[in-house]
Tab-separated table of C-alpha atoms in Angstrom:
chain	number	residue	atom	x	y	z
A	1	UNK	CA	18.696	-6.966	-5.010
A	2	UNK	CA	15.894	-5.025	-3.766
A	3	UNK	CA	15.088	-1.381	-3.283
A	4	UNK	CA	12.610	1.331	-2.403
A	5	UNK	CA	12.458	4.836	-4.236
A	6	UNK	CA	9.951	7.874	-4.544
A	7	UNK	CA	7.969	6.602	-7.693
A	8	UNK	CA	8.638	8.916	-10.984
A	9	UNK	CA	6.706	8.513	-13.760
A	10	UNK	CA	8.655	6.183	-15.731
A	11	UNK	CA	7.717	3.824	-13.309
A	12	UNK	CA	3.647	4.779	-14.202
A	13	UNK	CA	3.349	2.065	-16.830
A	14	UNK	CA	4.663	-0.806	-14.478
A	15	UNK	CA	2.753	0.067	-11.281
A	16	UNK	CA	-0.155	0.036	-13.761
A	17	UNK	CA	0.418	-3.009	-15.428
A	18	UNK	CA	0.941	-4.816	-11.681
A	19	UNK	CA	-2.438	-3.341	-10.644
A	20	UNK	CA	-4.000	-4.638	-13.685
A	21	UNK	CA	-2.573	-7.890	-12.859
A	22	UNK	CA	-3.696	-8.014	-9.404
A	23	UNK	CA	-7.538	-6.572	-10.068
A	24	UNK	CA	-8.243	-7.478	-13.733
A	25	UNK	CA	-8.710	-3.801	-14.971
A	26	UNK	CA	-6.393	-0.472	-15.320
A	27	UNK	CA	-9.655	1.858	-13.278
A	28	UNK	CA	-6.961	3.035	-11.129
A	29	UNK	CA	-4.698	4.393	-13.831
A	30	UNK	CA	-5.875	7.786	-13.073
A	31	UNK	CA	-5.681	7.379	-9.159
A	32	UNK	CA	-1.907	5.807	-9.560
A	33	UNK	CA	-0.870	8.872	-11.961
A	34	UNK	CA	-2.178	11.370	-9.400
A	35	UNK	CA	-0.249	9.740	-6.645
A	36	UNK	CA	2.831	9.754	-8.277
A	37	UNK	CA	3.046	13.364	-9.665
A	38	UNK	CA	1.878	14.198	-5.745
A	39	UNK	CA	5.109	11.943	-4.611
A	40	UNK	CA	2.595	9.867	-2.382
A	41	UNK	CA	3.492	7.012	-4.197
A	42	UNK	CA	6.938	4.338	-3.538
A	43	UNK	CA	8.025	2.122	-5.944
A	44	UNK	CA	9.899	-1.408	-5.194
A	45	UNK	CA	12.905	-3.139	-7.771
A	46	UNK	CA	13.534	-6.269	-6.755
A	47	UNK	CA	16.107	-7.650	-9.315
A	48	UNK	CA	15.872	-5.346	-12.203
A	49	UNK	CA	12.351	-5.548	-11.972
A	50	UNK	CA	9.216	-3.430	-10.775
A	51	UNK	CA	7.697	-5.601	-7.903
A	52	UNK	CA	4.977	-3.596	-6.250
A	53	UNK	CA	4.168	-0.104	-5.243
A	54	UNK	CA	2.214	1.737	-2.103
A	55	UNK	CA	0.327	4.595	-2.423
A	56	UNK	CA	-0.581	6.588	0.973
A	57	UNK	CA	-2.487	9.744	2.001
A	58	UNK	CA	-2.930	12.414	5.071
A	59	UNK	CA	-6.240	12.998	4.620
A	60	UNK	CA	-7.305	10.063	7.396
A	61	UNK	CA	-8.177	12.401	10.186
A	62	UNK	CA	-5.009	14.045	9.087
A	63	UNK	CA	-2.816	11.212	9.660
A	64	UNK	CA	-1.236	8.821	7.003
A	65	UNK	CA	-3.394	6.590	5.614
A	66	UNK	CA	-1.506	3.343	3.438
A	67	UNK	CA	-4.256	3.193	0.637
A	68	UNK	CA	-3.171	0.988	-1.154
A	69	UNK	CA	-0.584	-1.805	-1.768
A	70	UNK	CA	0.097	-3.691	-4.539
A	71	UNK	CA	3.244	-6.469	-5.055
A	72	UNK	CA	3.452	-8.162	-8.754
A	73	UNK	CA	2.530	-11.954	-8.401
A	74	UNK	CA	5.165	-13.541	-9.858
A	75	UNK	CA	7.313	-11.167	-6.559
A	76	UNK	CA	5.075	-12.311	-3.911
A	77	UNK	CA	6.781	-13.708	-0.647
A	78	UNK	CA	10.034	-12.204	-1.441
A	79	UNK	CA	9.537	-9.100	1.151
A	80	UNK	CA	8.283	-6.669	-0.845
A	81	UNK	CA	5.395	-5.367	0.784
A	82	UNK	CA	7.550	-5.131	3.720
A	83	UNK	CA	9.798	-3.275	2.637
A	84	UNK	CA	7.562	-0.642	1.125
A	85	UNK	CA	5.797	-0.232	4.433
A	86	UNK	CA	9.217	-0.126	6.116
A	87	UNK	CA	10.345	2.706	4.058
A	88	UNK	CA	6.951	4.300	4.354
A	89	UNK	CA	7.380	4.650	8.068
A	90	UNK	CA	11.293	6.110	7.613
A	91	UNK	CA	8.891	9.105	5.833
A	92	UNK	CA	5.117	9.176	6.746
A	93	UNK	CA	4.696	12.654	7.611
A	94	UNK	CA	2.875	11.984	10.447
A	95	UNK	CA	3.543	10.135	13.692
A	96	UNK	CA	0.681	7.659	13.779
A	97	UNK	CA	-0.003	5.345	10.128
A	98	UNK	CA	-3.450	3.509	9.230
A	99	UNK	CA	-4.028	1.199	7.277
A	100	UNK	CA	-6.994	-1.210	6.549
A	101	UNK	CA	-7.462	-4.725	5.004
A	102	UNK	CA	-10.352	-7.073	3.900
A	103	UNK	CA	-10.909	-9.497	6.860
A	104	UNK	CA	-10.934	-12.258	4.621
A	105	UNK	CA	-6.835	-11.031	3.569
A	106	UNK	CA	-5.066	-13.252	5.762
A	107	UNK	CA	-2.020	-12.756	4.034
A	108	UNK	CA	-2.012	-9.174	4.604
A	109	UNK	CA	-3.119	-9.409	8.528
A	110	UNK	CA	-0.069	-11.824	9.140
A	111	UNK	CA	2.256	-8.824	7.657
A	112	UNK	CA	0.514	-6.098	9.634
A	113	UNK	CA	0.978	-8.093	12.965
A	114	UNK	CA	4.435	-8.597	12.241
A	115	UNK	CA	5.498	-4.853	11.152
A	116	UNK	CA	3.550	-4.642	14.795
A	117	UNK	CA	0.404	-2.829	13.373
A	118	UNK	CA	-3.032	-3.108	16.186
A	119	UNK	CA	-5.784	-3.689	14.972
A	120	UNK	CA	-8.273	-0.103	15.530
A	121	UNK	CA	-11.597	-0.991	14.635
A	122	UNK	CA	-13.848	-1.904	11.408
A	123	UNK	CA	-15.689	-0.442	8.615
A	124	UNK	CA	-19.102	-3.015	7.821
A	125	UNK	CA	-20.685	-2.681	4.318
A	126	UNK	CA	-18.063	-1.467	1.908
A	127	UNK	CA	-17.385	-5.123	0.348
A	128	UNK	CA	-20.961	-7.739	1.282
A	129	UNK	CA	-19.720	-9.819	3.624
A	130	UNK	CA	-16.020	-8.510	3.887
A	131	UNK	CA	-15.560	-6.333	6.706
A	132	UNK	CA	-12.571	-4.260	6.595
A	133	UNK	CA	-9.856	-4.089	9.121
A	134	UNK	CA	-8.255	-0.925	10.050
A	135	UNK	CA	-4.565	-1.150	11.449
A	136	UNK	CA	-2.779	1.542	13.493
A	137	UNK	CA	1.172	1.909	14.475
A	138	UNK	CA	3.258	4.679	16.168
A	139	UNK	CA	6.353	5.641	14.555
């Protein structure tokens, strides 16, 4: 079973430990914290267990901006980053959502295409040879 809730922070530890998992480090500890106690952070269970997290902002031109997104490995391909994004848009605060993705993330392309995500442009120089792709949707 599977489900989507406003991250509190007994989930802090988990979202951390999956982040770890995916980039090697805890850096974002700090960032992930933040988000939470802001409420700018959801949380996915899939089966008892913590399976990924998103973490948005308004501060994109004052629209919401899906910063970052984050499914435990072992939970991959089981829907979870859709259904974070699909409860992000029952909430975003705002009527248009970006969000952006290494060209070089196929994975994550495929998922924006089918949530129906356009493509809006591209930001050159933030990862050498990476460019990243910045997606746009109207709720």
């Amino acid at each position: 079973m599977k489900s989507v809730m406003i991250s509190e922070m007994l989930h802090l530890n988990d979202l951390c430990q999956i982040d770890s998992q995916v980039i090697g480090d805890d850096r974002r500890r700090h960032e992930i914290e933040k988000a939470i106690q802001e409420q700018r952070c959801l949380t996915c269970v899939l089966d008892l267990e913590t399976a990924g997290f998103l973490i948005y902002h308004t501060s994109f031109f004052e629209y919401a901006f899906i910063s970052l997104l984050m499914v435990r490995p072992s939970s991959r391909r089981n829907g979870v980053a859709r259904s974070l994004i699909d409860r992000f848009e029952e909430i975003s605060p705002t009527k248009k959502i970006f969000s952006s993705t290494n060209k070089s993330n196929t994975i994550m392309h495929q998922l924006f295409h089918s949530l129906g995500y356009v493509k809006s442009g591209s930001i050159d120089h933030l990862d050498e040879d990476d460019p990243e792709i910045i997606y746009y949707k109207s709720k």
